[in-house]
mmCIF file of C-alpha atoms and ligand atoms in Angstrom:
data_model
loop_
_atom_site.group_PDB
_atom_site.id
_atom_site.type_symbol
_atom_site.label_atom_id
_atom_site.label_comp_id
_atom_site.label_asym_id
_atom_site.label_seq_id
_atom_site.Cartn_x
_atom_site.Cartn_y
_atom_site.Cartn_z
ATOM 1 C CA MET A 288 182.198 -46.172 67.273
ATOM 2 C CA ASN A 289 181.462 -48.910 64.756
ATOM 3 C CA LEU A 290 178.810 -48.276 62.132
ATOM 4 C CA THR A 291 176.954 -49.934 59.278
ATOM 5 C CA LEU A 292 176.466 -47.662 56.268
ATOM 6 C CA LYS A 293 173.845 -48.293 53.596
ATOM 7 C CA ILE A 294 174.888 -46.097 50.675
ATOM 8 C CA TRP A 295 173.340 -45.415 47.268
ATOM 9 C CA ARG A 296 175.795 -46.526 44.558
ATOM 10 C CA GLN A 297 175.120 -45.529 40.954
ATOM 11 C CA ARG A 298 177.824 -45.697 38.274
ATOM 12 C CA ASN A 299 176.412 -42.966 36.036
ATOM 13 C CA ILE A 300 173.258 -41.077 35.109
ATOM 14 C CA SER A 301 171.776 -44.053 33.188
ATOM 15 C CA ASP A 302 172.698 -46.764 35.717
ATOM 16 C CA LYS A 303 169.765 -48.104 37.787
ATOM 17 C CA GLY A 304 171.684 -47.819 41.068
ATOM 18 C CA LYS A 305 171.282 -49.756 44.331
ATOM 19 C CA MET A 306 171.939 -49.556 48.069
ATOM 20 C CA VAL A 307 175.226 -51.174 49.151
ATOM 21 C CA GLU A 308 176.179 -51.979 52.744
ATOM 22 C CA TYR A 309 179.582 -51.123 54.252
ATOM 23 C CA LYS A 310 181.102 -51.353 57.734
ATOM 24 C CA VAL A 311 183.350 -48.672 59.249
ATOM 25 C CA THR A 312 185.142 -49.054 62.573
ATOM 26 C CA ASP A 313 186.879 -46.800 65.120
ATOM 27 C CA ILE A 314 184.998 -43.676 64.054
ATOM 28 C CA SER A 315 185.565 -40.786 66.470
ATOM 29 C CA GLU A 316 182.500 -38.888 67.682
ATOM 30 C CA HIS A 317 184.482 -35.690 66.980
ATOM 31 C CA MET A 318 184.711 -36.406 63.252
ATOM 32 C CA SER A 319 182.461 -34.610 60.820
ATOM 33 C CA PHE A 320 180.180 -36.754 58.675
ATOM 34 C CA LEU A 321 182.372 -36.091 55.624
ATOM 35 C CA GLU A 322 185.491 -37.140 57.560
ATOM 36 C CA MET A 323 183.707 -40.407 58.333
ATOM 37 C CA MET A 324 183.022 -40.755 54.586
ATOM 38 C CA ASP A 325 186.733 -40.081 53.953
ATOM 39 C CA VAL A 326 187.591 -43.002 56.265
ATOM 40 C CA LEU A 327 185.244 -45.263 54.307
ATOM 41 C CA ASN A 328 186.734 -44.135 50.990
ATOM 42 C CA GLU A 329 190.311 -44.746 52.174
ATOM 43 C CA GLN A 330 189.183 -48.218 53.211
ATOM 44 C CA LEU A 331 187.575 -48.832 49.797
ATOM 45 C CA VAL A 332 190.627 -47.564 47.901
ATOM 46 C CA SER A 333 192.962 -49.792 49.956
ATOM 47 C CA GLN A 334 190.709 -52.753 49.067
ATOM 48 C CA GLY A 335 190.902 -51.860 45.360
ATOM 49 C CA GLU A 336 187.240 -50.783 45.257
ATOM 50 C CA GLU A 337 185.760 -47.638 43.759
ATOM 51 C CA PRO A 338 185.351 -44.876 46.412
ATOM 52 C CA VAL A 339 181.916 -43.354 46.996
ATOM 53 C CA ALA A 340 181.520 -40.143 44.972
ATOM 54 C CA PHE A 341 180.104 -37.230 46.974
ATOM 55 C CA ASP A 342 180.132 -33.466 46.532
ATOM 56 C CA HIS A 343 182.027 -31.207 48.937
ATOM 57 C CA ASP A 344 184.163 -28.089 48.818
ATOM 58 C CA CYS A 345 184.388 -25.623 51.730
ATOM 59 C CA ARG A 346 183.568 -28.112 54.519
ATOM 60 C CA GLU A 347 182.402 -25.195 56.690
ATOM 61 C CA GLY A 348 178.756 -24.632 55.712
ATOM 62 C CA ILE A 349 179.326 -21.979 53.066
ATOM 63 C CA CYS A 350 179.385 -23.483 49.570
ATOM 64 C CA GLY A 351 176.272 -25.692 49.693
ATOM 65 C CA MET A 352 177.918 -28.596 47.878
ATOM 66 C CA CYS A 353 177.606 -31.402 50.437
ATOM 67 C CA SER A 354 174.219 -32.750 49.396
ATOM 68 C CA MET A 355 173.490 -35.957 51.307
ATOM 69 C CA TYR A 356 170.183 -37.376 52.447
ATOM 70 C CA ILE A 357 171.018 -39.068 55.756
ATOM 71 C CA ASN A 358 168.539 -41.334 57.542
ATOM 72 C CA GLY A 359 165.718 -39.731 55.575
ATOM 73 C CA GLU A 360 166.703 -36.103 56.192
ATOM 74 C CA ALA A 361 168.568 -33.621 54.031
ATOM 75 C CA HIS A 362 171.898 -32.902 55.796
ATOM 76 C CA GLY A 363 171.034 -35.473 58.486
ATOM 77 C CA PRO A 364 169.465 -35.353 61.942
ATOM 78 C CA ASP A 365 170.932 -32.080 63.292
ATOM 79 C CA ARG A 366 169.270 -28.681 62.707
ATOM 80 C CA GLY A 367 170.811 -25.579 61.123
ATOM 81 C CA VAL A 368 173.848 -27.431 59.767
ATOM 82 C CA THR A 369 175.065 -28.777 56.462
ATOM 83 C CA THR A 370 176.398 -32.334 56.087
ATOM 84 C CA CYS A 371 179.984 -31.083 56.443
ATOM 85 C CA GLN A 372 179.044 -29.484 59.791
ATOM 86 C CA LEU A 373 177.237 -32.606 61.036
ATOM 87 C CA HIS A 374 179.217 -34.395 63.754
ATOM 88 C CA MET A 375 179.370 -38.114 64.350
ATOM 89 C CA ARG A 376 178.337 -37.515 67.981
ATOM 90 C CA MET A 377 174.782 -37.242 66.604
ATOM 91 C CA PHE A 378 174.955 -41.025 66.082
ATOM 92 C CA ASN A 379 175.479 -43.998 68.403
ATOM 93 C CA ASP A 380 177.872 -46.917 68.343
ATOM 94 C CA GLY A 381 176.301 -49.771 66.369
ATOM 95 C CA ASP A 382 173.962 -47.511 64.349
ATOM 96 C CA THR A 383 172.989 -48.249 60.771
ATOM 97 C CA ILE A 384 173.048 -45.040 58.713
ATOM 98 C CA THR A 385 171.292 -44.745 55.347
ATOM 99 C CA ILE A 386 172.924 -42.306 52.911
ATOM 100 C CA GLU A 387 171.266 -41.278 49.650
ATOM 101 C CA PRO A 388 171.645 -38.442 47.151
ATOM 102 C CA PHE A 389 169.225 -35.492 47.134
ATOM 103 C CA ARG A 390 166.352 -36.837 45.052
ATOM 104 C CA ALA A 391 164.340 -34.685 42.618
ATOM 105 C CA ALA A 392 163.619 -34.895 38.888
ATOM 106 C CA ALA A 393 165.384 -31.547 38.444
ATOM 107 C CA PHE A 394 168.478 -32.882 40.311
ATOM 108 C CA PRO A 395 169.476 -35.982 38.280
ATOM 109 C CA VAL A 396 172.011 -38.289 39.951
ATOM 110 C CA ILE A 397 175.373 -38.102 38.145
ATOM 111 C CA LYS A 398 177.216 -40.678 40.256
ATOM 112 C CA ASP A 399 176.587 -42.211 43.705
ATOM 113 C CA LEU A 400 175.711 -39.236 45.961
ATOM 114 C CA VAL A 401 176.506 -36.501 43.422
ATOM 115 C CA VAL A 402 173.541 -34.773 41.786
ATOM 116 C CA ASP A 403 173.414 -32.197 39.005
ATOM 117 C CA ARG A 404 172.124 -28.930 40.519
ATOM 118 C CA SER A 405 172.815 -26.777 37.452
ATOM 119 C CA SER A 406 169.048 -26.124 37.328
ATOM 120 C CA PHE A 407 169.666 -23.736 40.259
ATOM 121 C CA ASP A 408 172.387 -21.971 38.237
ATOM 122 C CA ARG A 409 170.012 -21.488 35.308
ATOM 123 C CA ILE A 410 167.368 -19.992 37.639
ATOM 124 C CA GLN A 411 169.989 -17.574 38.988
ATOM 125 C CA GLN A 412 171.103 -16.689 35.456
ATOM 126 C CA ALA A 413 167.465 -15.881 34.570
ATOM 127 C CA GLY A 414 167.400 -12.927 36.983
ATOM 128 C CA GLY A 415 169.264 -13.429 40.257
ATOM 129 C CA TYR A 416 171.485 -10.386 39.846
ATOM 130 C CA ILE A 417 171.504 -6.599 39.621
ATOM 131 C CA SER A 418 172.810 -4.895 36.469
ATOM 132 C CA ILE A 419 175.036 -1.959 37.385
ATOM 133 C CA ASN A 420 175.146 0.965 34.996
ATOM 134 C CA THR A 421 178.807 1.958 34.824
ATOM 135 C CA SER A 422 178.207 5.077 32.753
ATOM 136 C CA GLY A 423 180.059 7.219 35.279
ATOM 137 C CA ASN A 424 176.850 8.401 36.961
ATOM 138 C CA THR A 425 176.507 5.394 39.251
ATOM 139 C CA GLN A 426 175.320 6.417 42.698
ATOM 140 C CA ASP A 427 177.523 5.482 45.650
ATOM 141 C CA ALA A 428 175.779 2.518 47.325
ATOM 142 C CA ASN A 429 176.491 4.013 50.751
ATOM 143 C CA ALA A 430 174.487 7.114 49.788
ATOM 144 C CA ILE A 431 171.265 5.107 49.317
ATOM 145 C CA PRO A 432 169.287 4.966 52.605
ATOM 146 C CA ILE A 433 168.005 1.488 53.539
ATOM 147 C CA SER A 434 166.033 0.785 56.717
ATOM 148 C CA LYS A 435 167.648 -1.566 59.212
ATOM 149 C CA HIS A 436 164.649 -3.900 59.030
ATOM 150 C CA ALA A 437 164.905 -4.196 55.223
ATOM 151 C CA ALA A 438 168.687 -4.621 55.355
ATOM 152 C CA ASP A 439 168.382 -7.371 57.984
ATOM 153 C CA GLU A 440 165.677 -9.238 56.048
ATOM 154 C CA ALA A 441 167.631 -8.966 52.778
ATOM 155 C CA MET A 442 170.753 -10.273 54.526
ATOM 156 C CA ASP A 443 168.786 -13.176 56.019
ATOM 157 C CA ALA A 444 167.517 -14.115 52.532
ATOM 158 C CA ALA A 445 171.027 -13.770 51.102
ATOM 159 C CA THR A 446 172.352 -16.445 53.474
ATOM 160 C CA CYS A 447 170.840 -19.128 51.198
ATOM 161 C CA ILE A 448 173.780 -21.231 49.990
ATOM 162 C CA GLY A 449 171.901 -22.950 47.157
ATOM 163 C CA CYS A 450 172.368 -26.419 48.653
ATOM 164 C CA GLY A 451 169.033 -27.803 47.470
ATOM 165 C CA ALA A 452 168.004 -29.343 50.812
ATOM 166 C CA CYS A 453 164.671 -27.537 50.475
ATOM 167 C CA VAL A 454 163.983 -29.335 47.179
ATOM 168 C CA ALA A 455 165.124 -32.713 48.525
ATOM 169 C CA SER A 456 162.911 -32.365 51.625
ATOM 170 C CA CYS A 457 159.792 -31.297 49.736
ATOM 171 C CA LYS A 458 157.252 -33.945 48.731
ATOM 172 C CA ASN A 459 156.665 -31.887 45.541
ATOM 173 C CA SER A 460 160.380 -31.241 44.894
ATOM 174 C CA SER A 461 159.550 -27.546 44.986
ATOM 175 C CA ALA A 462 162.346 -24.984 44.684
ATOM 176 C CA MET A 463 160.236 -22.121 45.972
ATOM 177 C CA LEU A 464 162.221 -21.570 49.177
ATOM 178 C CA PHE A 465 165.432 -21.207 47.160
ATOM 179 C CA VAL A 466 163.855 -18.972 44.507
ATOM 180 C CA GLY A 467 161.959 -17.020 47.175
ATOM 181 C CA ALA A 468 165.231 -16.278 48.967
ATOM 182 C CA LYS A 469 166.973 -15.218 45.758
ATOM 183 C CA VAL A 470 164.079 -12.943 44.725
ATOM 184 C CA SER A 471 163.714 -11.502 48.246
ATOM 185 C CA GLN A 472 167.330 -10.471 48.706
ATOM 186 C CA TYR A 473 166.831 -7.945 45.889
ATOM 187 C CA ALA A 474 163.107 -7.184 46.343
ATOM 188 C CA LEU A 475 163.856 -5.739 49.794
ATOM 189 C CA LEU A 476 166.534 -3.315 48.579
ATOM 190 C CA PRO A 477 166.204 -0.140 46.471
ATOM 191 C CA GLN A 478 168.951 -1.406 44.141
ATOM 192 C CA GLY A 479 166.720 -4.366 43.229
ATOM 193 C CA GLN A 480 163.680 -2.352 42.143
ATOM 194 C CA ILE A 481 164.729 -1.434 38.579
ATOM 195 C CA GLU A 482 164.731 -5.041 37.337
ATOM 196 C CA ALA A 483 162.156 -6.357 39.849
ATOM 197 C CA VAL A 484 159.405 -7.168 37.333
ATOM 198 C CA ASP A 485 161.630 -9.076 34.889
ATOM 199 C CA ARG A 486 163.550 -10.745 37.709
ATOM 200 C CA VAL A 487 160.635 -12.467 39.418
ATOM 201 C CA GLN A 488 158.887 -13.379 36.166
ATOM 202 C CA ASN A 489 162.016 -14.816 34.552
ATOM 203 C CA MET A 490 163.192 -16.710 37.632
ATOM 204 C CA VAL A 491 159.780 -18.287 38.274
ATOM 205 C CA THR A 492 159.427 -19.178 34.579
ATOM 206 C CA GLN A 493 162.840 -20.872 34.626
ATOM 207 C CA MET A 494 161.971 -22.673 37.880
ATOM 208 C CA ASP A 495 158.882 -24.144 36.197
ATOM 209 C CA LEU A 496 160.829 -25.053 33.032
ATOM 210 C CA GLU A 497 163.361 -27.001 35.127
ATOM 211 C CA GLY A 498 160.587 -29.283 36.391
ATOM 212 C CA PHE A 499 160.408 -28.286 40.061
ATOM 213 C CA GLY A 500 157.024 -28.839 41.723
ATOM 214 C CA ASN A 501 154.743 -26.297 43.310
ATOM 215 C CA CYS A 502 154.540 -25.300 46.977
ATOM 216 C CA THR A 503 151.693 -26.754 49.050
ATOM 217 C CA ASN A 504 152.742 -25.043 52.319
ATOM 218 C CA THR A 505 153.971 -28.183 54.089
ATOM 219 C CA GLY A 506 156.993 -26.337 55.491
ATOM 220 C CA ALA A 507 159.505 -29.234 55.379
ATOM 221 C CA CYS A 508 161.876 -26.981 53.422
ATOM 222 C CA GLU A 509 162.058 -24.397 56.202
ATOM 223 C CA ILE A 510 162.714 -27.086 58.841
ATOM 224 C CA GLU A 511 165.492 -28.789 56.846
ATOM 225 C CA CYS A 512 167.131 -25.615 55.514
ATOM 226 C CA PRO A 513 170.599 -25.352 57.086
ATOM 227 C CA LYS A 514 170.432 -21.549 56.931
ATOM 228 C CA GLY A 515 166.995 -21.067 58.479
ATOM 229 C CA ILE A 516 165.516 -19.438 55.364
ATOM 230 C CA SER A 517 161.944 -18.499 56.288
ATOM 231 C CA LEU A 518 158.748 -19.422 54.418
ATOM 232 C CA GLU A 519 158.047 -15.668 54.424
ATOM 233 C CA ASN A 520 160.360 -15.503 51.410
ATOM 234 C CA ILE A 521 157.967 -17.702 49.412
ATOM 235 C CA ALA A 522 155.079 -15.382 50.336
ATOM 236 C CA ARG A 523 157.197 -12.363 49.307
ATOM 237 C CA MET A 524 158.051 -13.997 45.970
ATOM 238 C CA ASN A 525 154.347 -14.664 45.323
ATOM 239 C CA ARG A 526 153.537 -11.010 46.134
ATOM 240 C CA GLU A 527 156.324 -9.850 43.802
ATOM 241 C CA LEU A 528 154.937 -12.096 41.039
ATOM 242 C CA MET A 529 151.426 -10.747 41.564
ATOM 243 C CA LYS A 530 152.706 -7.135 41.472
ATOM 244 C CA ALA A 531 154.705 -7.891 38.308
ATOM 245 C CA SER A 532 151.646 -9.351 36.552
ATOM 246 C CA LEU A 533 149.745 -6.083 37.145
ATOM 247 C CA LYS A 534 152.417 -3.914 35.501
HETATM 248 S S1 LIG B 867 166.702 -22.158 50.914
HETATM 249 FE FE1 LIG B 867 167.947 -23.271 52.453
HETATM 250 S S2 LIG B 867 167.758 -25.425 51.859
HETATM 251 FE FE2 LIG B 867 167.129 -24.207 50.075
HETATM 252 S S3 LIG B 867 168.942 -23.950 48.822
HETATM 253 FE FE3 LIG B 867 168.844 -22.152 50.203
HETATM 254 S S4 LIG B 867 170.075 -22.740 51.995
HETATM 255 FE FE4 LIG B 867 169.664 -24.654 50.891
HETATM 256 S S1 LIG B 868 181.132 -28.619 51.863
HETATM 257 FE FE1 LIG B 868 180.568 -26.506 51.648
HETATM 258 S S2 LIG B 868 178.684 -26.370 52.716
HETATM 259 FE FE2 LIG B 868 179.347 -28.415 53.073
#
């Protein structure tokens, strides 16, 4: 198929940036979206032009790097997939595709489609972990009973890959689905209880410091999340925060 691409080009963090139009031809419907971008970049390099910078790593829906806003949707028109898992068969010959970076004040654009998501790292560093006492008296994890329901819900929350699609899709640029998932994966397990109060307070404080907006229950984040993270995690995080404030 032959396509017209309208892509956000921005030289650096202080450049104003603009949309630039490109044509690509003979794109196979079996290609992934990133493979189509590779074709464009090879074309640009052979013409002596600067290739389009975009983030990617695993190319199999695991790392959360491939942050593209495609035709007005984070990770494009398919559901439950990241940009690297999006196939060109979702588009038609002759289509014009608009490609932008994830936009949020807390995700500044570094270059073209690459944004700085280190704000997520700082939220994780504020409490998204469990400290293990290695004094020699550490209990074998397999000896701690956990109900199947709690284990399943914790595992579901832990599937968040930190891609930031929830933030990019939210009219408030809220990170509450991400932070809710990261708080929930520990709040549901006995191992997470010891640091529960500090965890939720510190992570929410850092989230606010980074400049993310608040949640107004629109639900766009849940729809656009490639891992199907549920809004229930936001409610659980709010309950955890309320419990922590009473201690
Ligand atoms: S909650 Fe979903 S959309 Fe948000 S960072 Fe995690 S995987 Fe990505
Ligand atoms: S490149 Fe890793 S999730 Fe897309």
